[in-house]
Coordinates of C-alpha atoms in Angstrom, one line a residue:
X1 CA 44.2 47.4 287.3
X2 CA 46.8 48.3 285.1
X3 CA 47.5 51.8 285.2
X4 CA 48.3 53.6 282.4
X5 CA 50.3 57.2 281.9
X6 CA 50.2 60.3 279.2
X7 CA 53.2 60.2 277.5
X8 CA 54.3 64.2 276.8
X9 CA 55.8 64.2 273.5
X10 CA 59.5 65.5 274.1
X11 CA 61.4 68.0 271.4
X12 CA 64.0 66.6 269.6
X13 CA 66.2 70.0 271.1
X14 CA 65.0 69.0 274.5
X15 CA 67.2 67.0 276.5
X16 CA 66.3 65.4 280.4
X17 CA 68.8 65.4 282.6
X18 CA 67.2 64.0 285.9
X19 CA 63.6 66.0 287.2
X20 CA 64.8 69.4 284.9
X21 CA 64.6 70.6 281.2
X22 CA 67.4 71.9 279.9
X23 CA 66.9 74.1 277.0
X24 CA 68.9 74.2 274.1
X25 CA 70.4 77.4 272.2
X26 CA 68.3 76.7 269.1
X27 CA 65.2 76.7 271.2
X28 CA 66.4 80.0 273.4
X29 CA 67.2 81.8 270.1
X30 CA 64.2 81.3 268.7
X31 CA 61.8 82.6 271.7
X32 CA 60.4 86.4 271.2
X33 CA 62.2 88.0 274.1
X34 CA 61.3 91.2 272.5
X35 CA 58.1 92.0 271.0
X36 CA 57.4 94.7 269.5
X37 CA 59.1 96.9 267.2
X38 CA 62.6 98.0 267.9
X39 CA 63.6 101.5 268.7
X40 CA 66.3 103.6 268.4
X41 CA 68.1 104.1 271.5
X42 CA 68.3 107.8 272.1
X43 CA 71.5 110.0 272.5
X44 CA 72.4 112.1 275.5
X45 CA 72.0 115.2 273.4
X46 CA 68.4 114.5 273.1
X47 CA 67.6 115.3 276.8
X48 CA 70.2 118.5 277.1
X49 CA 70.1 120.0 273.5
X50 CA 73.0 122.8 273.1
X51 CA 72.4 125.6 272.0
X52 CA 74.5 127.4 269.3
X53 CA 75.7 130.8 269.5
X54 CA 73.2 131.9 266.7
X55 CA 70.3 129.5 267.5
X56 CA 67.1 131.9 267.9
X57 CA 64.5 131.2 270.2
X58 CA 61.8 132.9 267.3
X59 CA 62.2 130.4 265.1
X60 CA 60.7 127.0 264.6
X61 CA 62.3 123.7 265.6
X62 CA 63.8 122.1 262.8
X63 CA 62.6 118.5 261.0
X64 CA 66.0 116.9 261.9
X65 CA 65.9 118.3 265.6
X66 CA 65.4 115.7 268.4
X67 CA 61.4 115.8 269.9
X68 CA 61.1 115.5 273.5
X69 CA 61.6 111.9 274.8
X70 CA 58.2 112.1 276.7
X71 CA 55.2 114.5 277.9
X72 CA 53.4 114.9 280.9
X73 CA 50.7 112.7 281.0
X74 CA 47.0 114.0 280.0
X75 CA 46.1 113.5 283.9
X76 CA 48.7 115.4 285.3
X77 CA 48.2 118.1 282.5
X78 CA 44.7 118.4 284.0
X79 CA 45.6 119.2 287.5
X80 CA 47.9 121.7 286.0
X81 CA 50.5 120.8 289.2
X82 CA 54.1 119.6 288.8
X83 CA 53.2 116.0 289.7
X84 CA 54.2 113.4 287.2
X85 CA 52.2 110.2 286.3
X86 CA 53.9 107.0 286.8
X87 CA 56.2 105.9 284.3
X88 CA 56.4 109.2 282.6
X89 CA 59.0 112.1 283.1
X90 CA 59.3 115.4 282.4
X91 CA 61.2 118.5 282.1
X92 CA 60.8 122.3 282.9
X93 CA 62.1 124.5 280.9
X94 CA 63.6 128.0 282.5
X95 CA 60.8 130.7 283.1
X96 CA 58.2 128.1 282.2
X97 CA 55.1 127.8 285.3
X98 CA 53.8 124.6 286.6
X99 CA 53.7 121.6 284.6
X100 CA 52.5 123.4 281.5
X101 CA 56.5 124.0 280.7
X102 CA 57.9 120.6 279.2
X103 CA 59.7 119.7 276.6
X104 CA 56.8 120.0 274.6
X105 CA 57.0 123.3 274.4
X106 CA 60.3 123.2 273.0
X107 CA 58.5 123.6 269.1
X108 CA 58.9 127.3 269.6
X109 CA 63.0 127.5 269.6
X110 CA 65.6 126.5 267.8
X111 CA 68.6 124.6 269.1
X112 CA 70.4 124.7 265.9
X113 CA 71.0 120.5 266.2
X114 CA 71.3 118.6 263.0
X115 CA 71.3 115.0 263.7
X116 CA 73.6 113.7 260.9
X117 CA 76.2 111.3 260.4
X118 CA 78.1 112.6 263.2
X119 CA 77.0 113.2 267.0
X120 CA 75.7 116.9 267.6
X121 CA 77.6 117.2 270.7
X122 CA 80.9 116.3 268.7
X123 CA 80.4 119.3 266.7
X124 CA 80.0 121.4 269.4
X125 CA 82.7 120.2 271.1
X126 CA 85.2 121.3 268.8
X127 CA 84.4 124.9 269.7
X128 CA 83.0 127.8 268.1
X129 CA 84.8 130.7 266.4
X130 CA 83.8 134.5 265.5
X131 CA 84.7 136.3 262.7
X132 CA 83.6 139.0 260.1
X133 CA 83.2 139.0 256.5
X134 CA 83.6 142.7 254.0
X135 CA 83.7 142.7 250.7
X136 CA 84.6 146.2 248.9
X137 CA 83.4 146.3 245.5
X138 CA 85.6 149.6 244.8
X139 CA 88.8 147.8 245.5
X140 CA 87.7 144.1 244.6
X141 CA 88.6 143.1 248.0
X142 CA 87.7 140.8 251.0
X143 CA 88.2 141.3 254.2
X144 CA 87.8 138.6 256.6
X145 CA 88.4 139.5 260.6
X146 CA 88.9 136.8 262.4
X147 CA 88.1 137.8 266.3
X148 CA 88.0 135.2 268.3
X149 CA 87.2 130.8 269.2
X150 CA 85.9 129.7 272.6
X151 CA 85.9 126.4 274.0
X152 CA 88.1 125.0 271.3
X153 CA 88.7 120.9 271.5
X154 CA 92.4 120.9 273.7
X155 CA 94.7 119.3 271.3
X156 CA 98.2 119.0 273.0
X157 CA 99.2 117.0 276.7
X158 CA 98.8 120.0 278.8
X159 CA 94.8 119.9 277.9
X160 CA 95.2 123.2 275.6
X161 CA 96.4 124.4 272.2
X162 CA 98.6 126.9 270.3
X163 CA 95.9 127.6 267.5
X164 CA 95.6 129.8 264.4
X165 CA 93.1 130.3 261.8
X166 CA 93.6 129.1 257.7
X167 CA 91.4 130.7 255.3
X168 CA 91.1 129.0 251.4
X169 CA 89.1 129.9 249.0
X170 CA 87.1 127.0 247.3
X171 CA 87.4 126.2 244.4
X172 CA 91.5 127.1 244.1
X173 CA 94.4 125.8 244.7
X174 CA 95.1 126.3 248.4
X175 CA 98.4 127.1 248.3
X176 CA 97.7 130.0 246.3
X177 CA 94.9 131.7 248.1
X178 CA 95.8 130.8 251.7
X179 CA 95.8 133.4 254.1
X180 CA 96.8 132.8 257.8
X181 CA 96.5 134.5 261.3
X182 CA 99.3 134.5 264.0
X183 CA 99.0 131.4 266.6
X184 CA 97.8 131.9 269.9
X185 CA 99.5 130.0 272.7
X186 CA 98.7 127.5 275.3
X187 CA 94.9 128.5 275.2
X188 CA 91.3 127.3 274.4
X189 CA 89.6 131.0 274.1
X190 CA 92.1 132.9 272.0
X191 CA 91.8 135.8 270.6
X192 CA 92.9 137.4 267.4
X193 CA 91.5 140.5 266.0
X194 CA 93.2 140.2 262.7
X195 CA 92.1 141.4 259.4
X196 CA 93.3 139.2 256.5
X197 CA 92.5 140.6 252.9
X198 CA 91.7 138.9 249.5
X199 CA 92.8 141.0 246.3
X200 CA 91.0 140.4 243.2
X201 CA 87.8 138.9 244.2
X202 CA 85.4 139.9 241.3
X203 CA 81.6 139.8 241.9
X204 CA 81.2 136.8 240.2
X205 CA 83.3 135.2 242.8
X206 CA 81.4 136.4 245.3
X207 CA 78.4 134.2 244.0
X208 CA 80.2 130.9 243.1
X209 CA 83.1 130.6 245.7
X210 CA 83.2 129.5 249.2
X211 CA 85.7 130.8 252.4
X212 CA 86.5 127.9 254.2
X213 CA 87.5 128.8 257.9
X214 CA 89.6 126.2 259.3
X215 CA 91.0 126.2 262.9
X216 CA 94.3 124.0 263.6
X217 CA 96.5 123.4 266.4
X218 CA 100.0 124.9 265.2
X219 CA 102.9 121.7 266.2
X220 CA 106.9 122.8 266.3
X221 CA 108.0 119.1 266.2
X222 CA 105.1 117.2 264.7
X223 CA 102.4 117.8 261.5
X224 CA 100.0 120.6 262.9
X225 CA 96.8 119.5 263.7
X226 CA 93.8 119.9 262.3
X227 CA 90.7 121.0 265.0
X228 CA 87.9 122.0 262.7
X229 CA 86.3 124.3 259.9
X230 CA 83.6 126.0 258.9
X231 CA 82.5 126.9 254.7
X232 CA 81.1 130.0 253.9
X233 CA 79.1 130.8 250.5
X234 CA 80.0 134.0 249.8
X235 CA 76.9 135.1 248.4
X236 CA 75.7 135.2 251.7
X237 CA 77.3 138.2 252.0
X238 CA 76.0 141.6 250.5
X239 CA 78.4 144.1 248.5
X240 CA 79.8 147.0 251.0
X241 CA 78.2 145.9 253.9
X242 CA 79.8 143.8 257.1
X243 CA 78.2 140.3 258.0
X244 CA 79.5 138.8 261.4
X245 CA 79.5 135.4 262.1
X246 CA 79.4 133.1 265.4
X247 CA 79.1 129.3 264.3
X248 CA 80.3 125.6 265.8
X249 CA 83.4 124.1 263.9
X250 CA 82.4 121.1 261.7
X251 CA 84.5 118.1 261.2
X252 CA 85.7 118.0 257.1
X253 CA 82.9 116.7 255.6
X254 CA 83.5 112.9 254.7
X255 CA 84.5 112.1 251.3
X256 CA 82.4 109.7 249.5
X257 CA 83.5 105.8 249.0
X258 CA 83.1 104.5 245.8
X259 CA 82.8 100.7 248.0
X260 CA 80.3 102.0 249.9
X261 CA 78.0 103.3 246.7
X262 CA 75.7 101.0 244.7
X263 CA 76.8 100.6 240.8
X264 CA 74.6 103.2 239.5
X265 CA 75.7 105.7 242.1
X266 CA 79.3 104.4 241.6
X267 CA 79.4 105.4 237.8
X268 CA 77.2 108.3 237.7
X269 CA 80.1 110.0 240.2
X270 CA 83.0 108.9 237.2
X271 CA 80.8 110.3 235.2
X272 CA 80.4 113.8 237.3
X273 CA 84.2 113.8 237.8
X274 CA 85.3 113.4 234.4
X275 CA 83.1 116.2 233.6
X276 CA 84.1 118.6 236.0
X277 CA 87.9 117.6 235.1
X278 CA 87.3 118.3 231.6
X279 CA 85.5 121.5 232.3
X280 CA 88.6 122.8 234.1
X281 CA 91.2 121.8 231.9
X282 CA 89.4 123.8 229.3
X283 CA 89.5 127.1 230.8
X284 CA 91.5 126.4 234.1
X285 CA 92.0 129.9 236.6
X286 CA 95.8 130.5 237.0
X287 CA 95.3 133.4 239.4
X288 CA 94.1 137.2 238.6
X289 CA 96.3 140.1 237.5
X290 CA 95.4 143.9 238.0
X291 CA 95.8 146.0 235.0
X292 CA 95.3 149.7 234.5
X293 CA 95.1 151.4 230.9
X294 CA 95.1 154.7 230.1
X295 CA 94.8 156.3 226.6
X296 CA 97.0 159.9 226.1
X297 CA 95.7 161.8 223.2
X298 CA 98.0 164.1 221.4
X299 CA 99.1 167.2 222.9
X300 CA 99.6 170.5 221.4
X301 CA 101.8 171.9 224.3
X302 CA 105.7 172.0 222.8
X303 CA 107.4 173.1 226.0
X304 CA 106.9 169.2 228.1
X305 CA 110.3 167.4 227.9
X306 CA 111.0 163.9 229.0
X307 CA 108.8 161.4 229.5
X308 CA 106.1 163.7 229.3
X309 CA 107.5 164.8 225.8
X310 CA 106.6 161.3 224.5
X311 CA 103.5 160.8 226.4
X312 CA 102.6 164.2 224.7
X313 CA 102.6 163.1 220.9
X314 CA 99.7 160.3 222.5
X315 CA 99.7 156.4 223.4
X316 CA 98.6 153.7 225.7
X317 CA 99.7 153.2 229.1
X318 CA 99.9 150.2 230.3
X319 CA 99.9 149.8 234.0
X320 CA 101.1 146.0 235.8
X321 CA 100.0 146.7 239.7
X322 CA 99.6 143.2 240.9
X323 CA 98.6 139.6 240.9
X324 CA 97.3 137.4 243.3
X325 CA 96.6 133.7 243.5
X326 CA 99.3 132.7 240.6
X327 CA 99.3 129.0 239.9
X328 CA 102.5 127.4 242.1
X329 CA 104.8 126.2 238.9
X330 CA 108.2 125.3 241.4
X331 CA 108.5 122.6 243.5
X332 CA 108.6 124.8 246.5
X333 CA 105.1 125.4 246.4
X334 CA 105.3 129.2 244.7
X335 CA 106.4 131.3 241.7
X336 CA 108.8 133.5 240.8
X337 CA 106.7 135.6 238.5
X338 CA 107.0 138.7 236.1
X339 CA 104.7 139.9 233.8
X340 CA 104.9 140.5 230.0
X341 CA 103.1 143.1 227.6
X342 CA 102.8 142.9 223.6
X343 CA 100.8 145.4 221.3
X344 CA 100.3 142.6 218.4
X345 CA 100.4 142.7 215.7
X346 CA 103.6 143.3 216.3
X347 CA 105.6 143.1 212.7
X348 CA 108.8 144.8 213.7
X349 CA 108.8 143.3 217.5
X350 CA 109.5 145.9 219.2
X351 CA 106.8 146.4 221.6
X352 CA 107.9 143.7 224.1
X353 CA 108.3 144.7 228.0
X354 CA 108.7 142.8 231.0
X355 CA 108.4 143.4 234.5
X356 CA 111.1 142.9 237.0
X357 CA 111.1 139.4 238.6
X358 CA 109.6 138.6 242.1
X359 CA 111.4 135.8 244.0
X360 CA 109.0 133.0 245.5
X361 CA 105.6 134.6 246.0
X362 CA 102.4 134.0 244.6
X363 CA 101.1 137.2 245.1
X364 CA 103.8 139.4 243.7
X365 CA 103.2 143.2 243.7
X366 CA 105.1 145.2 240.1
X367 CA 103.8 148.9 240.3
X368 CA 105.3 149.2 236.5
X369 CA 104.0 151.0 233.4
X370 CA 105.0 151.1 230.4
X371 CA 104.3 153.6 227.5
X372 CA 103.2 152.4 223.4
X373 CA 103.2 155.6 221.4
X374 CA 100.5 155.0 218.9
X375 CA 97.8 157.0 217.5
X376 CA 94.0 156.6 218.1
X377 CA 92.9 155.0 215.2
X378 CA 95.6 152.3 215.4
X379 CA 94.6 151.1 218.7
X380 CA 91.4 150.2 217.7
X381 CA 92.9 147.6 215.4
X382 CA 95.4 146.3 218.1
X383 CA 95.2 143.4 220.9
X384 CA 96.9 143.9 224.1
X385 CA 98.1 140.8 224.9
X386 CA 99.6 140.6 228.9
X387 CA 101.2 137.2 230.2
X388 CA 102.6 136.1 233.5
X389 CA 105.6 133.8 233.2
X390 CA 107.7 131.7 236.0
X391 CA 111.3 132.7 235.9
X392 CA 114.2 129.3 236.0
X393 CA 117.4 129.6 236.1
X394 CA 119.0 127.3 233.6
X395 CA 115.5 126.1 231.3
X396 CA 113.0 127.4 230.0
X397 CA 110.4 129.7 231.8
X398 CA 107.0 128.1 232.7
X399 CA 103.9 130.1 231.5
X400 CA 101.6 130.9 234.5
X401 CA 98.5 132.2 232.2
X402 CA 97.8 135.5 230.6
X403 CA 94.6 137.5 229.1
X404 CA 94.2 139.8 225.8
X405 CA 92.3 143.2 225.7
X406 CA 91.1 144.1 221.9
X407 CA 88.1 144.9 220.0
X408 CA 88.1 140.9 219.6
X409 CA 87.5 140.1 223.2
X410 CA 85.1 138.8 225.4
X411 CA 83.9 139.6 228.5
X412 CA 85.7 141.4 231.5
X413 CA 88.7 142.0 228.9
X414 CA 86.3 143.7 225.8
X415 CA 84.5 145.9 228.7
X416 CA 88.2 147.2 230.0
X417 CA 89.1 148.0 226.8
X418 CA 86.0 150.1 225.5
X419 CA 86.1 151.9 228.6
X420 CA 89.9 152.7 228.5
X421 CA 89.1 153.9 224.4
X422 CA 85.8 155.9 225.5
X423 CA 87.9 157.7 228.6
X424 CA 90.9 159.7 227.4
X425 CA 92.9 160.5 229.6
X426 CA 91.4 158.8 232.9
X427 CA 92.9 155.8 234.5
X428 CA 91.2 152.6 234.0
X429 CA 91.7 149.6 236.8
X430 CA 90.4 146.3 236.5
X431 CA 90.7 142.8 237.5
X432 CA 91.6 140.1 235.3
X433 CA 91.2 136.2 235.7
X434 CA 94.1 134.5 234.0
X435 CA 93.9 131.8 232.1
X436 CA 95.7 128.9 230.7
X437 CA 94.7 129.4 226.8
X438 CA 95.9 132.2 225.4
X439 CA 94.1 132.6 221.6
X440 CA 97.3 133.7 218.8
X441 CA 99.9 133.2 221.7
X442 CA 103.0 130.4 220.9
X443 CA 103.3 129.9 224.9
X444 CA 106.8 130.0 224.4
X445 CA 109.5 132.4 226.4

């Protein structure tokens, strides 16, 4: 009988080499070695979370906080013992009794984690860094006291760093408002204590700027290096009253690609940027100047002599203290700035004074007055106008910005000059934010 056999239908991919299959890398590709959706594999800062130096264990976990990888199993939970199920893990937490204290119960603290673009444990690397914010509304001041990093990220070969602390005000031209702290050498935990003060910080800046804290690694032969920073709104902090501070330096934050954006997103930036250009080329700050008027009414007294003889038959006193933050306007990276004072309108010209001139600083300090003898009535029709100027040798002098007190005024300027009129006699100080318009002025030295 002829015998017959079952022929086994062979795959096109499969090829028989003697008694075995060998399987080709179409058909291997294309088997489900993994079924199942896949998860993410978790980072090492989701089993040992780090606590911050101002994390509270009173406040609720966070939505972007890591959960615990696994429970204790329901059995185990039963027996209330330490045993573990199999396959499952757990872990205690300290002063936590039995098995009833895993990670579960971590929903009750806060570890201060954000889970963002960047690993949590590269933040926290960088170190963390202590300081105190004051601001003085008498003197329009702020006082920032840096005290003190620990575990900063070693930056140099010996496995340490010389570091110092930057402080900038945002937004402003850095060169202008930056403040810096003495370096600390060959050290990780240094320590400062240092007080550095901003002059003529309004209250309005105090609700729409941010401190940035930076902390950098200070190079004799090489760029100094940057280690990492923290920003500060500064309406965090309350008028006249001390707010300390303990955070982790951040890396910068990234800035945004225009590759890595869709179109929409892409044009509705241009659009943002343009905006915000045009916004501050229309009234652009140029830095602040302290000013202090004070209105002499006529005296009847015959015997004064001097100065105090012409102060006597009455005028305004105009006083030029300070300014701070000026617009840089040499290549150098400063100024060297005086100030200027006209009583317009000015037919005859003669009411014209300038400061002396302050060699490369853009934070120059005048302590000058200067004396208009006019009557009451006559002021009120008058405009103060005060301009800061960059002195050059050999061309013309760059205007840094200016402001104008009068009845025509607005703002800040209008409120100084009321009070000055309303207060004979008394001393009036204020800050001013400089400009880069000056209305009726021909910009011109």
């Amino acid at each position: 009988m002829r015998s017959s056999t079952l022929a086994l239908p062979v795959s096109p991919m499969t090829v028989r080499k003697g008694k075995t299959l060998a399987v080709s890398i179409q058909e291997h590709m294309a088997i489900d070695v993994c079924p199942g959706p896949i998860r993410p594999i978790r980072q090492i800062s989701a089993y040992f979370p780090r606590l911050s130096p101002t994390s509270s264990f009173s406040e609720p976990l966070s939505p972007n906080q890591v959960a615990a990888p696994t429970s204790l199993s329901p059995s185990s939970a039963e027996k209330g013992g330490g045993a573990v199920g199999r396959g499952s893990s757990s872990l205690l937490l300290p002063g936590a009794a039995g098995g009833g204290g895993s990670l579960s119960a971590m929903s009750s603290m806060d570890t201060s984690i954000e889970i963002d673009s960047c690993d949590s444990d590269d933040n926290t690397a960088l170190g963390t860094l202590e300081f105190e914010l004051l601001y003085e509304r008498a003197t329009s001041s702020l006082h920032c006291k840096v005290i003190k990093a620990k575990g900063l990220k070693p930056m140099d070969f010996n496995g340490l760093s010389d570091p110092y602390v930057k402080l900038h005000l945002l937004p402003g031209a850095c060169k202008a408002n930056k403040l810096k702290t003495k370096t600390v050498r060959n050290t990780l935990n240094p320590v400062w204590n240092e007080t550095l003060t901003y002059c003529g910080i309004t209250e309005e800046d105090m609700y729409r700027k941010t401190l940035r804290v930076s902390v950098c690694d200070e190079d004799k032969l090489t760029h100094n290096e940057f280690i990492g920073e923290s920003r500060v709104a500064l309406r965090r902090v309350k008028l006249d009253q001390t707010k300390h501070f303990n955070i982790c330096l951040e890396h910068p934050p990234p800035l945004p690609s225009p590759t890595a954006m869709s179109t929409a997103l892409r044009g509705i930036s241009c659009y943002l940027r343009e905006w915000e250009t045009e916004q501050t080329r229309s009234l652009e700050e140029r830095g602040r100047l302290l000013l202090c008027l004070q209105y002499f009414p006529p005296s009847s007294d015959g015997d004064v002599k001097g100065e105090a003889k012409e102060r006597a038959r009455g005028g305004l006193c105009v006083g030029v203290k300070r300014c701070a933050h000026l617009a840089a306007m040499d290549v150098n990276g400063f100024s060297d700035p005086y100030v200027k004072t006209y009583l317009k309108p000015d037919v005859q010209k003669k009411s014209k004074h300038k400061t002396a001139v302050i060699k490369k600083t853009l934070n120059p300090e005048f302590n000058e007055e200067f004396f208009y003898e006019i009557t009451f009535s006559e002021l009120a029709t008058k405009t103060l106008e005060v301009t800061v100027w960059d002195y050059d040798l050999g061309k013309s002098n760059d205007f840094i910005g200016g402001v104008s007190l009068g009845c025509h005024s607005q703002g800040d300027p209008l409120q100084h000059w009321i009070d000055c009129l309303k207060n004979k006699g008394t001393k009036v100080e204020r800050w001013h934010t400089l400009t880069n318009e000056l209305p009726g002025s021909t910009l011109q030295e």
